[in-house]
Coordinates of C-alpha atoms (C1' of nucleotides) in Angstrom, one line a residue:
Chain A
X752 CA -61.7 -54.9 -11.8
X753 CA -60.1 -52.1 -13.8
X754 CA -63.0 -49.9 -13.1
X755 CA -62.2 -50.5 -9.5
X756 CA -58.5 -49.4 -10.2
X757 CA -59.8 -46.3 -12.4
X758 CA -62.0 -45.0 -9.8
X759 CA -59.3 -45.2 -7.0
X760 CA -57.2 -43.6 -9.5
X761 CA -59.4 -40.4 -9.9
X762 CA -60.3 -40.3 -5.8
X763 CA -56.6 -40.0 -5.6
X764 CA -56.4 -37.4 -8.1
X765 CA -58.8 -35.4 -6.5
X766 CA -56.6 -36.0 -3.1
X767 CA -53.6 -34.6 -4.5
X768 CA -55.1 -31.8 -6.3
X769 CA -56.7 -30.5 -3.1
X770 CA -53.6 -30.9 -1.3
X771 CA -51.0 -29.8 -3.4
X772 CA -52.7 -27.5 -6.1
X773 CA -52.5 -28.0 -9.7
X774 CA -49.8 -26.1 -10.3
X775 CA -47.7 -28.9 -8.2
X776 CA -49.3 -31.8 -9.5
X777 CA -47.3 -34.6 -9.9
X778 CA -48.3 -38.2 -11.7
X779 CA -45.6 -39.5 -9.0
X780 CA -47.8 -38.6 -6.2
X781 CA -50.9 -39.9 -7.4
X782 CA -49.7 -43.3 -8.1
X783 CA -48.3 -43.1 -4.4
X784 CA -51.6 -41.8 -3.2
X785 CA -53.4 -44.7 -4.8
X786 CA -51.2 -47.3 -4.3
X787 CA -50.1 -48.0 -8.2
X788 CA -47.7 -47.4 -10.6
X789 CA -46.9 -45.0 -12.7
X790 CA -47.3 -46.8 -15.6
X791 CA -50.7 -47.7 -14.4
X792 CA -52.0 -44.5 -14.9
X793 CA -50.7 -44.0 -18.6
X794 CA -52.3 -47.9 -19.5
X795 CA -55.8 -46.5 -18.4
X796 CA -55.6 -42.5 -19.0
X797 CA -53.2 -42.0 -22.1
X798 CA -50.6 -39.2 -19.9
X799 CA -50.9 -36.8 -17.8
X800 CA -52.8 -34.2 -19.7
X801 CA -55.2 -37.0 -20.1
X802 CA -55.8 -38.1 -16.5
X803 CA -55.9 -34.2 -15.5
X804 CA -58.8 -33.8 -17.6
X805 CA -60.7 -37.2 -16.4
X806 CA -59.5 -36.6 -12.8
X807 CA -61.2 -32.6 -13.3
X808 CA -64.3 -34.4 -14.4
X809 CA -64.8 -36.2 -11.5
X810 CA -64.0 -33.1 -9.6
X811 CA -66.7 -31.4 -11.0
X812 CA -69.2 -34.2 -10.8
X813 CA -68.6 -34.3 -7.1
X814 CA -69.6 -30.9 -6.7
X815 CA -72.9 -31.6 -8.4
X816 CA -73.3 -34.2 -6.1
X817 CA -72.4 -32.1 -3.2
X818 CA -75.1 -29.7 -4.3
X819 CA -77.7 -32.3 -5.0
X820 CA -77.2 -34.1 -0.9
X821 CA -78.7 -30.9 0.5
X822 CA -81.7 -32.1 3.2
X823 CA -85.1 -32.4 2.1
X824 CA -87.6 -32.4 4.6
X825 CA -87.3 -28.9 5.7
X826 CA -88.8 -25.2 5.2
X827 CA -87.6 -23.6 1.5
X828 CA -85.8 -21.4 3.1
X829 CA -83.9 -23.4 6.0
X830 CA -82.9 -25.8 2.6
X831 CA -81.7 -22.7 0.8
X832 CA -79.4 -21.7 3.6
X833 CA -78.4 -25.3 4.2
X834 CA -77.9 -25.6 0.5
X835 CA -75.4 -22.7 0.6
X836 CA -73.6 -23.1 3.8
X837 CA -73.1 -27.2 2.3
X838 CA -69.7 -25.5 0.9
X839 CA -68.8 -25.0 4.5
X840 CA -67.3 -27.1 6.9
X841 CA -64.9 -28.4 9.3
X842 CA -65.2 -32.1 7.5
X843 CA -62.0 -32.6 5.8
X844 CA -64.2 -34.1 2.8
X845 CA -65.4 -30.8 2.4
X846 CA -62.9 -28.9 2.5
X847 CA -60.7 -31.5 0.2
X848 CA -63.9 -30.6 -2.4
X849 CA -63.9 -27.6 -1.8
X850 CA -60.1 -26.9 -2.2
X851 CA -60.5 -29.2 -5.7
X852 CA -62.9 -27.2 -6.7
X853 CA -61.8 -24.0 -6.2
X854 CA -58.6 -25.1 -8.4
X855 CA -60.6 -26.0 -11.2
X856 CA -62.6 -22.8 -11.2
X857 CA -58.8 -21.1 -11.4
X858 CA -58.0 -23.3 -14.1
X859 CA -60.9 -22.5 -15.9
X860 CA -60.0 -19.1 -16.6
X861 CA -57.2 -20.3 -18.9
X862 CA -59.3 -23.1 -20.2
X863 CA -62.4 -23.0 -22.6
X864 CA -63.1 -26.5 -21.6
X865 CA -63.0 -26.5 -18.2
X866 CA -64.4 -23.2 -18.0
X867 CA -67.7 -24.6 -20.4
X868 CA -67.6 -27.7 -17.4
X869 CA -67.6 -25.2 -14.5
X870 CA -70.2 -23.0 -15.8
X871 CA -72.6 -26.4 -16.7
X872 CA -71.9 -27.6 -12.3
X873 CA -72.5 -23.7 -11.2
X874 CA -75.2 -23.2 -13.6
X875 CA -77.2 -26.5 -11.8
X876 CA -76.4 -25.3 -8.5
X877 CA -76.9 -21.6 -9.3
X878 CA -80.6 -23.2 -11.0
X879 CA -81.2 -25.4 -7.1
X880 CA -80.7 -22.2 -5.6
X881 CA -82.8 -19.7 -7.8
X882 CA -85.6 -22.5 -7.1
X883 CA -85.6 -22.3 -3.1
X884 CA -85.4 -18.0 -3.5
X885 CA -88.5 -17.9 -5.5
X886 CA -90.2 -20.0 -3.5
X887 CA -89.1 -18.5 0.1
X888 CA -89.5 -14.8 -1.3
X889 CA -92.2 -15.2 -4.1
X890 CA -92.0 -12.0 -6.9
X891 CA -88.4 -11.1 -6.1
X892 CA -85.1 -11.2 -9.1
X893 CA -85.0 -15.1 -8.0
X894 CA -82.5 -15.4 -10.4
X895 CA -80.5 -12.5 -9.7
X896 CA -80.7 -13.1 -6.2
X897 CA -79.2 -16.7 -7.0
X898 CA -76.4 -15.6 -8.9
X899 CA -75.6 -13.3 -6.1
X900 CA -75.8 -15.6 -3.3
X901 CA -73.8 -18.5 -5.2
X902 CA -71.3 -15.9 -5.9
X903 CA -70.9 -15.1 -2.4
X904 CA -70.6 -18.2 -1.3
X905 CA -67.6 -18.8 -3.9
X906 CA -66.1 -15.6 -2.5
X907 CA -66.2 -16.6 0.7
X908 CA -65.0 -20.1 0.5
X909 CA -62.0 -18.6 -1.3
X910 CA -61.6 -16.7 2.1
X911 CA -62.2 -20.1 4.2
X912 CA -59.7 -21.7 2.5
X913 CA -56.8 -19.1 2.5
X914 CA -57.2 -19.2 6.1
X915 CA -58.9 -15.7 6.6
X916 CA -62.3 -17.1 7.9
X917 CA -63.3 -20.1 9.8
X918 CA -66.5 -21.8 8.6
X919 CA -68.9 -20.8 10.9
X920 CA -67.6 -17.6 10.6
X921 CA -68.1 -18.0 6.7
X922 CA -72.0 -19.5 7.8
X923 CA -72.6 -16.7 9.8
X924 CA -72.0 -13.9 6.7
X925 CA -74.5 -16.3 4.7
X926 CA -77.1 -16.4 6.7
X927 CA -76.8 -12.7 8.2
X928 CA -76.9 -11.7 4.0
X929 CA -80.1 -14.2 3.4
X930 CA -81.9 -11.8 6.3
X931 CA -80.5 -8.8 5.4
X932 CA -82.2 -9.7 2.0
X933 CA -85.3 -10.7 3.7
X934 CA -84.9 -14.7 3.0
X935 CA -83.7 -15.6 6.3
X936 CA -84.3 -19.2 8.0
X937 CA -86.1 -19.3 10.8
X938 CA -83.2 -19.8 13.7
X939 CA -79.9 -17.9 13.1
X940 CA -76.5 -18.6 14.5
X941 CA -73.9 -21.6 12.5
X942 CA -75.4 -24.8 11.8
X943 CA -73.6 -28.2 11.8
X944 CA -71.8 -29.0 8.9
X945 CA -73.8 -31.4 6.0
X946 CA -72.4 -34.0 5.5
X947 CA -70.5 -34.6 2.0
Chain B
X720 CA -30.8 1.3 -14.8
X721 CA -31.0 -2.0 -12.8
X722 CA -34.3 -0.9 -10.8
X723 CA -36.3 -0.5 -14.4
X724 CA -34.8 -3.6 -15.5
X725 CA -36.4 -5.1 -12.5
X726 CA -39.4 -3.6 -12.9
X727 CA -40.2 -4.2 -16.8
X728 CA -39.5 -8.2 -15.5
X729 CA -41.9 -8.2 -12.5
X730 CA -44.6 -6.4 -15.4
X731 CA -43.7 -9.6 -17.6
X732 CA -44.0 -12.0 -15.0
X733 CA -47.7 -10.4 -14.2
X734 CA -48.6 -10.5 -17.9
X735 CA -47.4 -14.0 -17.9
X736 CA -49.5 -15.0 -15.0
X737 CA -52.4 -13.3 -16.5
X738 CA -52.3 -15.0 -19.5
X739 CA -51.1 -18.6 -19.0
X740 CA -52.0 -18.7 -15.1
X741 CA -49.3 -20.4 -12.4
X742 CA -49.1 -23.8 -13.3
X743 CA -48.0 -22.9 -17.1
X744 CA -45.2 -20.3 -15.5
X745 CA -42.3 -20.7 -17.0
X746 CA -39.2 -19.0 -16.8
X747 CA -38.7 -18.5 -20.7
X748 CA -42.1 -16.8 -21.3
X749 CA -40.9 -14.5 -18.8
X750 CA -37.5 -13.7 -20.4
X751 CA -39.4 -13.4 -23.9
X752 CA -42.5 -10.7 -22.4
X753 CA -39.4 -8.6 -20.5
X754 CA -37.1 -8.7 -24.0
X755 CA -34.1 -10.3 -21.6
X756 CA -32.1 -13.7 -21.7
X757 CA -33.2 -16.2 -18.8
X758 CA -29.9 -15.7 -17.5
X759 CA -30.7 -12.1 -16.2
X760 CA -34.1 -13.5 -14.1
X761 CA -31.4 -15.6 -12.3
X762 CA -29.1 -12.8 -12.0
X763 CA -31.9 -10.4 -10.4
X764 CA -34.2 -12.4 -8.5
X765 CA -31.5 -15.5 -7.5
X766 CA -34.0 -18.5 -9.1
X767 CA -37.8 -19.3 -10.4
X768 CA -38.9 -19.1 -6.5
X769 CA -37.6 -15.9 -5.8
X770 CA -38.9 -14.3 -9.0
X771 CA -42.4 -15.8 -8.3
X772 CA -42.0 -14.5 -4.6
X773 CA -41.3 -11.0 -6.1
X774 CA -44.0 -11.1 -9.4
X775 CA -47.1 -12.1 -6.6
X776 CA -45.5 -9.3 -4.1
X777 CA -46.0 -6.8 -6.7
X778 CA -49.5 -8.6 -7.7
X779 CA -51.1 -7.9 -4.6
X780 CA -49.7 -4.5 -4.2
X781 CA -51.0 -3.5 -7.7
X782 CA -54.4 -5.1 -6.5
X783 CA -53.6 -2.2 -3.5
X784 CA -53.4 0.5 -5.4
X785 CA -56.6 -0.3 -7.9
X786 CA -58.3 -0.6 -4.5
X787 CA -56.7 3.1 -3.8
X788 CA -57.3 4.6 -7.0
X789 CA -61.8 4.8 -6.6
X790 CA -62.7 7.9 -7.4
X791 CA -63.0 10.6 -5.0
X792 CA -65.6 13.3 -5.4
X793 CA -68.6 11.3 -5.1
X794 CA -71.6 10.9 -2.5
X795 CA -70.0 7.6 0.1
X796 CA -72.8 5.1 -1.8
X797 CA -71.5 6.3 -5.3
X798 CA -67.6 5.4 -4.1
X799 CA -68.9 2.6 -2.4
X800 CA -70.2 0.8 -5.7
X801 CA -67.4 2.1 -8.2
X802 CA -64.7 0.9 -5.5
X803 CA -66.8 -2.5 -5.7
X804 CA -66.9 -2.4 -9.4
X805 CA -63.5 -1.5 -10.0
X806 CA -62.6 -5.3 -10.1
X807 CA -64.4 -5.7 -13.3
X808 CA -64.3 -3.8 -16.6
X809 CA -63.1 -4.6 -20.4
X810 CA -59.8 -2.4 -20.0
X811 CA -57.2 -5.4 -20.9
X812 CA -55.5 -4.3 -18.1
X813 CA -58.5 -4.7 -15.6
X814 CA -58.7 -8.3 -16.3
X815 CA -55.1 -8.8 -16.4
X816 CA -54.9 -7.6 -12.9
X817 CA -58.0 -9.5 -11.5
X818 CA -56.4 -12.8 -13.0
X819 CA -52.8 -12.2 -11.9
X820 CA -55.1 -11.7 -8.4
X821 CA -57.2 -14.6 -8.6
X822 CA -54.0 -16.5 -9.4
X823 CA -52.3 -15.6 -6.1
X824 CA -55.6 -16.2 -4.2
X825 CA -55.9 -19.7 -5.6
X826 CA -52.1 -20.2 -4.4
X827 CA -53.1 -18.8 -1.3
X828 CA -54.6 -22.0 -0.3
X829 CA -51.8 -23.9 -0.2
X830 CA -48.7 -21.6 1.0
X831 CA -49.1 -19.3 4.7
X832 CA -47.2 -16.7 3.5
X833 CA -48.7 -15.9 0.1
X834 CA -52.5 -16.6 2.2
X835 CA -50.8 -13.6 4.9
X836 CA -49.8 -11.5 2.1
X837 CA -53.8 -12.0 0.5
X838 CA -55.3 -11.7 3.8
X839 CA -53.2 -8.5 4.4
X840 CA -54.6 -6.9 0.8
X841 CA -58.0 -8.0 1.4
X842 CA -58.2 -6.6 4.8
X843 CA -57.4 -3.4 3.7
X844 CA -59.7 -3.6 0.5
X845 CA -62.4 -4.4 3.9
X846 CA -61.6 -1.7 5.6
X847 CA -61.9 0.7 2.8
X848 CA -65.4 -0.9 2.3
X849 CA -66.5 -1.1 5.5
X850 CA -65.6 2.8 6.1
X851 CA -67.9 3.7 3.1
X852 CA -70.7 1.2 4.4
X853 CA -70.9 2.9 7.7
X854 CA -71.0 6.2 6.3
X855 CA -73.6 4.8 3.8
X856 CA -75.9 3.0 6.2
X857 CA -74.9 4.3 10.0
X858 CA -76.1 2.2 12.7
X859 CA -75.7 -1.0 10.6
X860 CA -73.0 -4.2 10.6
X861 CA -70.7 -2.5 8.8
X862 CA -68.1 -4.8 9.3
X863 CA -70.4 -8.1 8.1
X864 CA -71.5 -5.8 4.9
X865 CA -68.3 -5.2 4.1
X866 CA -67.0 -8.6 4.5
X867 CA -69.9 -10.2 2.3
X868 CA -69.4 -7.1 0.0
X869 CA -66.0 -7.9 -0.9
X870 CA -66.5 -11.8 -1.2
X871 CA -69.1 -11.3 -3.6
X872 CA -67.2 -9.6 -6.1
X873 CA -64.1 -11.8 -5.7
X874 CA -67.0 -14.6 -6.3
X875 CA -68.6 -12.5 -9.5
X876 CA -64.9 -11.8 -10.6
X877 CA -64.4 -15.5 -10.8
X878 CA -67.6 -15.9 -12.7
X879 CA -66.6 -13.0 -15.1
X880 CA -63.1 -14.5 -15.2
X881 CA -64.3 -17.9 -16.4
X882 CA -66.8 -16.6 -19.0
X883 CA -70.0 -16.6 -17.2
X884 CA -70.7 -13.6 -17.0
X885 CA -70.3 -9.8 -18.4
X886 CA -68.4 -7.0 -16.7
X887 CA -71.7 -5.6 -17.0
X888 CA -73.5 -8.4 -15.7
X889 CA -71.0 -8.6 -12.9
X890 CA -71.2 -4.4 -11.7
X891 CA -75.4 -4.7 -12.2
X892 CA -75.4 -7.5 -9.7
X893 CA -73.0 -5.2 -7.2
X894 CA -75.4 -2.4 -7.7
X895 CA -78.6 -4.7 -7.1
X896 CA -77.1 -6.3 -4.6
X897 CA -76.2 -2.9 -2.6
X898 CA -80.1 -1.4 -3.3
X899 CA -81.4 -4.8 -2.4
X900 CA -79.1 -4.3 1.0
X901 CA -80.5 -0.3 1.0
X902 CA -77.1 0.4 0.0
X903 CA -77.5 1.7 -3.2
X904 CA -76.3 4.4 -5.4
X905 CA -78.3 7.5 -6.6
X906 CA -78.5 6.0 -10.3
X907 CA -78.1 2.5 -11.6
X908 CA -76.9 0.5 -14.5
X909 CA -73.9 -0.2 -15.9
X910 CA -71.2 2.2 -14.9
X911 CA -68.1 3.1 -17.4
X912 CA -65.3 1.3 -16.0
X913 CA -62.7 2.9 -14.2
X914 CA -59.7 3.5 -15.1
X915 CA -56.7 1.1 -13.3
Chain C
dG176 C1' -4.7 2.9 -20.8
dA177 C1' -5.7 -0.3 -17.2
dC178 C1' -8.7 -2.0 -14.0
dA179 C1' -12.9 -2.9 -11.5
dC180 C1' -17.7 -3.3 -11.4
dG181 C1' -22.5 -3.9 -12.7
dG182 C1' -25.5 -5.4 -16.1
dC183 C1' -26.3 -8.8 -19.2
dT184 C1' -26.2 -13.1 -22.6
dG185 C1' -26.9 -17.8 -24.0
dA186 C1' -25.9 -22.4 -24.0
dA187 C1' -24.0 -26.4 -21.4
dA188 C1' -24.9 -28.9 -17.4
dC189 C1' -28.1 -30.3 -14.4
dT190 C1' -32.6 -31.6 -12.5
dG191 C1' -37.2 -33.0 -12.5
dT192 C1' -40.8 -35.3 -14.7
dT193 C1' -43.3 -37.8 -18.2
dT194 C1' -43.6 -41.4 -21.6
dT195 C1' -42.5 -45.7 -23.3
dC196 C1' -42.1 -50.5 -23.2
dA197 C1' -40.3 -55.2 -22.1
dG198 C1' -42.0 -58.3 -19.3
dG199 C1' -44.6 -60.5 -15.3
dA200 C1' -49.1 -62.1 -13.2
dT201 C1' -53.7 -63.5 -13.5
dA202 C1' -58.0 -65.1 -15.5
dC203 C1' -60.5 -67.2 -19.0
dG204 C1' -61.9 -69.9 -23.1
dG205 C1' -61.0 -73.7 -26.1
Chain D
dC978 C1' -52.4 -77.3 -21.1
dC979 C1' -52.0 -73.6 -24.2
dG980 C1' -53.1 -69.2 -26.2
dT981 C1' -55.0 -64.8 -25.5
dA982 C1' -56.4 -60.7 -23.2
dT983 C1' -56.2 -57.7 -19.5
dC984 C1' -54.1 -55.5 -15.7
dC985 C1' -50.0 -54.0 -14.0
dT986 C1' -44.8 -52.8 -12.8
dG987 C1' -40.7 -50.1 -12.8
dA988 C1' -36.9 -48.3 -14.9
dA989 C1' -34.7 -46.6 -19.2
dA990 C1' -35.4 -43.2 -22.6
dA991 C1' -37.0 -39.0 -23.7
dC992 C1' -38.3 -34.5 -22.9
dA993 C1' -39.1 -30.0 -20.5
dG994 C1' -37.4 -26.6 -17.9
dT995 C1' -34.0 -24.4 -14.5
dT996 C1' -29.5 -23.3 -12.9
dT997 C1' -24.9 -22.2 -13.6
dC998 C1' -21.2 -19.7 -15.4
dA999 C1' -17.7 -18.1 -18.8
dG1000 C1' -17.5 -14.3 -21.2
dC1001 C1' -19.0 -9.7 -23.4
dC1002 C1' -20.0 -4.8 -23.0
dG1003 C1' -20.4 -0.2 -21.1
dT1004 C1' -19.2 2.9 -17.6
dG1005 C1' -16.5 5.1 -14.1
dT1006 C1' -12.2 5.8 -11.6
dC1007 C1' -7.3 6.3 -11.0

DNA sequence: GACACGGCTGAAACTGTTTTCAGGATACGG
DNA sequence: CCGTATCCTGAAAACAGTTTCAGCCGTGTC
C-alpha cells in the first residue's frame, strides 16, 4: 500500500531531522532510514523541497498530538503541569519530537509558511493551556499566564536539548514557576515522563 | 589591514545567518555581503567549516556583550527587566542578533562544542540575572528565578522571531511575568528598546 | 630596481547532492 | 494471457556549491 510507504517515508523524515538537523538533511539518508530508494521519494513527494515541507507537516501534527495525549482524570492543575512537563523526558520519542520540533520552529523564522504552521500547533497548545490556568486560578491573565508558561517551556527545552539541563531538572523549574505563580499541583518534585 | 578584512567577513557571515538562517549558508552570499571574492574566505578562515566555526564564535560573543551593555544607573528590578528585555526590540540589528543566536542555539543540539560554547554564554547571561534577582528579592531561589527567567525570553524571542508576537508583546509579558513573580519594576509597559 | 611577502581575485577542478528516467515487479481487470 | 496501472529501483545526468591555485597588486626591504 503506497500510503503505507508514504507514511514510513515521513516517520523517517522526522528521524533524520531530529538526528541530524535540517541544515544536514540529506534525501540519501532518509531513503536509508526507511528502507527505499531514492527515487521512491521523488515518485511520491515531487523533490526534496517537496518532501521537506510534507515531512514538516507531519512534524507539526505530532506535536499537536503530543499536546492532545496529556492525562485526563486528574485535578486542573496536576493536568496543567503534566501538560507542560509532556515536552520533557528521558523517552527517546520525546526527545526525537522534541528535537523535530524545535528545528522547525528555527526554520520558521526564515519561513512565512512554516512560521503560519507553527503559530496554528502553539496557538492549540498555548489555547489547552490557557484553559487549565483559568480553571486552576479563576480571575487571573489566563491568557497571559499561558503564553508565558508555553514560552518557558520552549525555552527550556531548547536548554534540555543543548545539553545544559536534564529533564527533571527542566520539570523541576516548571513546576517551582507554576507555585511561584500560585498554580502549583498538589505534590512537587519530577514526575515520570508521559508517554508520547 | 588583514584583521578588518576579517572582521567586515565574520559581520557578513552574521548578517547572512540572520537573514537566510544555517541551512541556506552559503559561501557566495558571504563573499557578496563582505564585497570580497570566495577565494579570500578560503584564504582567511582555511574552508566553509572554519569560517562557520569563527562567524558562530563571534555570534555568541556579540550575544555577550548585548548581555553586558544593560543599562547601569537604575534601581536592581529596573536593570533586571531591561537586561531581560534587551533580547527583543525593532532595532534591525536587535533581531539580527537574536536570529544569528537562535541559529547557533538550534545547532547547538546537534554539535558538543557549539552546545559548550551556548551553554558558556548562557551561564553567564544566568549569572548576571541571578545577581540582580537576589538583590531584587533576597532570601528567594535566585538561582531557579534566574534560570526560568532567561528561558522564557529565549522562548518569547522564538515567538517574536517567528511572527507571533510583538517586541512589545514579548517585554510586557517579561514585565508581568516579573510582577507576577514580585519581581517587578517601579513602572510598567512597554519600554524603549535599548540600544545593542 | 629586484625581490619577498601579504592580501586578494576569479574561474577551473572537484565534490556533494538532487533530479530524471529507463526499466523491472506486481496486481488487477477484461 | 494480455494490457494497464501502480509501485519501485538505481545510476546517469544535471545541478549547486566548495576548494584550489595561478596570477595580480601593493608595500617594504635591501
Amino acid at each position: 500500500m503506497a500510503e503505507d510507504t508514504r507514511a514510513r517515508i515521513l516517520a523517517a523524515c522526522a528521524a533524520v531531522i531530529a538526528r541530524s538537523g535540517l541544515a544536514r538533511f540529506r534525501m540519501s539518508d532518509v531513503a536509508r532510514e526507511a528502507g527505499v530508494s531514492i527515487g521512491l521519494l521523488a515518485y511520491h513527494f515531487g523533490d526534496r523541497d517537496g518532501l521537506l515541507e510534507a515531512a514538516l507537516e507531519e512534524v507539526t501534527a505530532s506535536a499537536m498530538r503530543r499536546a492532545d495525549a496529556a492525562p485526563e482524570s486528574r485535578t486542573a492543575s496536576a493536568r496543567l503541569a503534566a501538560l507542560l512537563c509532556s515536552e520533557f523526558g528521558d523517552d527517546p520519542a520525546i526527545r526525537a519530537g522534541s528535537t523535530a520540533w524545535n528545528e522547525l520552529r528555527a526554520a520558521a523564522v526564515f519561513d512565512r509558511d512554516r512560521s503560519a504552521a507553527v503559530s496554528r500547533s502553539t496557538s492549540a497548545w498555548q489555547e489547552a493551556v490557557r484553559e487549565l490556568v483559568a480553571r486552576t486560578a479563576p480571575g487571573t491573565d489566563a491568557a497571559g499566564t499561558a503564553l508565558a508558561l508555553t514560552a518557558l517551556v520552549e525555552g527550556l527545552s531548547g536548554r534540555w536539548l543543548t545539553g545544559q539541563l536534564t529533564a527533571a531538572e527542566a520539570q523541576t523549574t516548571v513546576r517551582r514557576t507554576l507555585a511561584a505563580l500560585g498554580l502549583g499541583a498538589e505534590r512537587n518534585g519530577p514526575r515520570p515522563p508521559v508517554p508520547s
